[in-house]
PDB file of C-alpha atoms in Angstrom:
ATOM      1  CA  GLN U   5     -15.594 -55.640  51.443  1.00 80.00           C
ATOM      2  CA  VAL U   6     -12.137 -54.993  50.164  1.00 88.00           C
ATOM      3  CA  GLN U   7      -8.957 -56.072  52.027  1.00 94.00           C
ATOM      4  CA  LEU U   8      -5.489 -54.861  51.096  1.00 95.00           C
ATOM      5  CA  VAL U   9      -2.362 -56.617  52.454  1.00 96.00           C
ATOM      6  CA  GLU U  10       0.971 -55.101  51.834  1.00 97.00           C
ATOM      7  CA  SER U  11       4.281 -56.992  52.089  1.00 97.00           C
ATOM      8  CA  GLY U  12       8.000 -56.656  51.196  1.00 98.00           C
ATOM      9  CA  GLY U  13       9.007 -53.919  53.364  1.00 97.00           C
ATOM     10  CA  GLY U  14      12.380 -54.231  55.319  1.00 97.00           C
ATOM     11  CA  LEU U  15      15.772 -52.522  56.291  1.00 98.00           C
ATOM     12  CA  VAL U  16      18.011 -51.877  53.385  1.00 98.00           C
ATOM     13  CA  GLN U  17      21.219 -49.707  52.687  1.00 98.00           C
ATOM     14  CA  ALA U  18      21.097 -46.576  50.798  1.00 98.00           C
ATOM     15  CA  GLY U  19      21.446 -47.295  46.971  1.00 98.00           C
ATOM     16  CA  GLY U  20      19.688 -50.791  47.667  1.00 98.00           C
ATOM     17  CA  SER U  21      16.303 -51.998  46.389  1.00 98.00           C
ATOM     18  CA  LEU U  22      13.047 -53.356  47.544  1.00 98.00           C
ATOM     19  CA  ARG U  23       9.712 -54.529  45.943  1.00 98.00           C
ATOM     20  CA  LEU U  24       6.621 -53.978  47.824  1.00 98.00           C
ATOM     21  CA  SER U  25       3.539 -56.083  46.949  1.00 98.00           C
ATOM     22  CA  CYS U  26      -0.095 -55.388  47.836  1.00 97.00           C
ATOM     23  CA  ALA U  27      -2.534 -58.205  47.484  1.00 97.00           C
ATOM     24  CA  ALA U  28      -6.138 -57.483  47.397  1.00 96.00           C
ATOM     25  CA  SER U  29      -9.437 -59.325  47.799  1.00 92.00           C
ATOM     26  CA  GLY U  30     -12.595 -58.732  45.953  1.00 81.00           C
ATOM     27  CA  SER U  31     -13.762 -59.504  42.319  1.00 77.00           C
ATOM     28  CA  THR U  32     -13.511 -56.021  40.736  1.00 88.00           C
ATOM     29  CA  PHE U  33      -9.787 -55.408  41.156  1.00 91.00           C
ATOM     30  CA  ASN U  34      -9.225 -54.416  37.592  1.00 91.00           C
ATOM     31  CA  LYS U  35     -11.758 -51.877  37.669  1.00 92.00           C
ATOM     32  CA  TYR U  36      -9.997 -49.615  40.140  1.00 94.00           C
ATOM     33  CA  ALA U  37      -6.920 -47.561  39.880  1.00 96.00           C
ATOM     34  CA  MET U  38      -4.422 -48.386  42.732  1.00 97.00           C
ATOM     35  CA  GLY U  39      -1.989 -46.131  44.708  1.00 97.00           C
ATOM     36  CA  TRP U  40       0.968 -46.452  46.850  1.00 98.00           C
ATOM     37  CA  PHE U  41       1.170 -43.899  49.483  1.00 98.00           C
ATOM     38  CA  ARG U  42       3.848 -43.471  52.259  1.00 98.00           C
ATOM     39  CA  GLN U  43       4.015 -41.599  55.658  1.00 98.00           C
ATOM     40  CA  ALA U  44       7.293 -40.758  57.428  1.00 96.00           C
ATOM     41  CA  PRO U  45       7.286 -39.817  61.092  1.00 92.00           C
ATOM     42  CA  GLY U  46       5.972 -36.340  61.735  1.00 94.00           C
ATOM     43  CA  LYS U  47       4.976 -35.998  58.215  1.00 96.00           C
ATOM     44  CA  GLU U  48       1.596 -36.201  56.262  1.00 96.00           C
ATOM     45  CA  ARG U  49       0.781 -39.370  54.159  1.00 96.00           C
ATOM     46  CA  GLU U  50       1.667 -38.558  50.554  1.00 97.00           C
ATOM     47  CA  LEU U  51       0.759 -40.343  47.199  1.00 97.00           C
ATOM     48  CA  VAL U  52       3.956 -41.915  45.800  1.00 98.00           C
ATOM     49  CA  ALA U  53       2.727 -43.576  42.618  1.00 98.00           C
ATOM     50  CA  GLN U  54      -0.645 -44.532  41.109  1.00 98.00           C
ATOM     51  CA  ILE U  55      -1.667 -46.934  38.387  1.00 98.00           C
ATOM     52  CA  SER U  56      -4.934 -47.160  36.251  1.00 97.00           C
ATOM     53  CA  GLY U  57      -7.183 -50.197  36.458  1.00 96.00           C
ATOM     54  CA  SER U  58      -5.915 -51.442  32.916  1.00 96.00           C
ATOM     55  CA  GLY U  59      -2.166 -50.578  34.050  1.00 96.00           C
ATOM     56  CA  TYR U  60      -1.616 -48.411  31.066  1.00 97.00           C
ATOM     57  CA  LEU U  61      -1.409 -45.067  32.911  1.00 97.00           C
ATOM     58  CA  THR U  62       0.838 -44.509  35.971  1.00 98.00           C
ATOM     59  CA  ASN U  63       1.964 -41.423  37.701  1.00 97.00           C
ATOM     60  CA  TYR U  64       4.704 -40.597  40.399  1.00 98.00           C
ATOM     61  CA  VAL U  65       5.558 -37.908  42.766  1.00 97.00           C
ATOM     62  CA  GLN U  66       8.597 -35.974  41.447  1.00 98.00           C
ATOM     63  CA  SER U  67      10.853 -37.269  44.209  1.00 97.00           C
ATOM     64  CA  VAL U  68      10.736 -40.969  43.097  1.00 98.00           C
ATOM     65  CA  LYS U  69      10.639 -40.510  39.323  1.00 98.00           C
ATOM     66  CA  GLY U  70      13.167 -42.790  37.776  1.00 97.00           C
ATOM     67  CA  ARG U  71      13.620 -44.818  40.868  1.00 98.00           C
ATOM     68  CA  PHE U  72      10.223 -46.297  41.536  1.00 98.00           C
ATOM     69  CA  THR U  73       8.018 -48.279  39.284  1.00 98.00           C
ATOM     70  CA  ILE U  74       4.260 -49.184  39.953  1.00 98.00           C
ATOM     71  CA  SER U  75       2.780 -52.140  38.270  1.00 98.00           C
ATOM     72  CA  ARG U  76       0.021 -54.679  38.714  1.00 98.00           C
ATOM     73  CA  ASP U  77      -1.206 -58.114  37.846  1.00 97.00           C
ATOM     74  CA  ASN U  78      -4.859 -58.165  37.668  1.00 96.00           C
ATOM     75  CA  ALA U  79      -4.963 -61.866  37.324  1.00 95.00           C
ATOM     76  CA  ARG U  80      -3.159 -61.981  40.840  1.00 96.00           C
ATOM     77  CA  LYS U  81      -5.110 -59.016  42.183  1.00 96.00           C
ATOM     78  CA  THR U  82      -1.739 -57.608  43.225  1.00 97.00           C
ATOM     79  CA  VAL U  83      -0.130 -54.183  42.692  1.00 98.00           C
ATOM     80  CA  TYR U  84       3.757 -53.794  43.119  1.00 98.00           C
ATOM     81  CA  LEU U  85       6.053 -51.022  43.937  1.00 98.00           C
ATOM     82  CA  GLU U  86       9.620 -51.667  42.734  1.00 98.00           C
ATOM     83  CA  MET U  87      11.979 -49.292  44.481  1.00 98.00           C
ATOM     84  CA  ILE U  88      15.689 -48.861  43.428  1.00 98.00           C
ATOM     85  CA  SER U  89      18.361 -46.389  44.363  1.00 98.00           C
ATOM     86  CA  LEU U  90      16.717 -46.057  47.700  1.00 98.00           C
ATOM     87  CA  LYS U  91      17.620 -43.117  49.756  1.00 98.00           C
ATOM     88  CA  PRO U  92      17.322 -42.446  53.653  1.00 97.00           C
ATOM     89  CA  GLU U  93      14.450 -40.010  52.933  1.00 97.00           C
ATOM     90  CA  ASP U  94      12.407 -42.808  51.429  1.00 98.00           C
ATOM     91  CA  THR U  95      12.084 -44.031  54.951  1.00 98.00           C
ATOM     92  CA  ALA U  96       8.479 -44.453  55.870  1.00 98.00           C
ATOM     93  CA  VAL U  97       5.375 -46.745  56.144  1.00 98.00           C
ATOM     94  CA  TYR U  98       4.172 -47.490  52.864  1.00 98.00           C
ATOM     95  CA  TYR U  99       0.375 -48.233  52.278  1.00 98.00           C
ATOM     96  CA  CYS U 100      -1.448 -49.158  49.311  1.00 96.00           C
ATOM     97  CA  ASN U 101      -4.997 -47.940  48.631  1.00 96.00           C
ATOM     98  CA  ARG U 102      -7.830 -48.585  46.134  1.00 95.00           C
ATOM     99  CA  LEU U 103      -8.262 -45.008  44.744  1.00 94.00           C
ATOM    100  CA  ASN U 104     -11.574 -43.488  44.019  1.00 92.00           C
ATOM    101  CA  GLY U 105     -10.238 -43.011  40.466  1.00 89.00           C
ATOM    102  CA  TYR U 106      -7.072 -42.466  38.557  1.00 92.00           C
ATOM    103  CA  GLY U 107      -5.999 -38.956  39.325  1.00 91.00           C
ATOM    104  CA  LEU U 108      -8.550 -38.872  42.231  1.00 93.00           C
ATOM    105  CA  GLY U 109      -7.933 -39.256  45.964  1.00 91.00           C
ATOM    106  CA  PRO U 110      -7.718 -42.400  48.260  1.00 93.00           C
ATOM    107  CA  SER U 111     -10.796 -44.131  49.170  1.00 92.00           C
ATOM    108  CA  GLN U 112     -11.495 -45.805  52.616  1.00 93.00           C
ATOM    109  CA  TYR U 113      -9.762 -48.953  51.768  1.00 92.00           C
ATOM    110  CA  TRP U 114      -6.282 -49.097  53.026  1.00 93.00           C
ATOM    111  CA  GLY U 115      -3.876 -51.921  53.851  1.00 90.00           C
ATOM    112  CA  GLN U 116      -1.940 -52.246  57.184  1.00 94.00           C
ATOM    113  CA  GLY U 117       1.161 -50.712  55.954  1.00 96.00           C
ATOM    114  CA  THR U 118       4.543 -52.092  55.468  1.00 98.00           C
ATOM    115  CA  GLN U 119       7.789 -50.388  57.007  1.00 98.00           C
ATOM    116  CA  VAL U 120      10.823 -49.470  54.671  1.00 98.00           C
ATOM    117  CA  THR U 121      13.870 -48.178  56.331  1.00 98.00           C
ATOM    118  CA  VAL U 122      16.916 -47.090  54.509  1.00 98.00           C
ATOM    119  CA  SER U 123      20.026 -46.541  56.216  1.00 97.00           C
ATOM    120  CA  SER U 124      22.691 -44.164  55.252  1.00 94.00           C
TER     121      SER U 124
END
């Protein structure tokens, strides 16, 4: 059974920064691509960033390119999302997910989410 626990969300002013963390359980963490998703009120959940199991491949939704950086520490079984130059439109609940594969969709394994609120 895989468990994912996000942390690091909060309230920040526009232009500020946050670092989200997602700690995973299980012994095969480094074999799986991981993704960060977000869901704003009234909107569908969207994939923000993904990273391959090795960490060598990353991909971002256009709206966060140059501002967000996804990374992972396989020894700590943790994936991170560094967010800078935050905008009010980045406000959402952020979730991590163990993807079905790099470039593929989400699996059934979700964290509980962490709220990010960016004030203008």
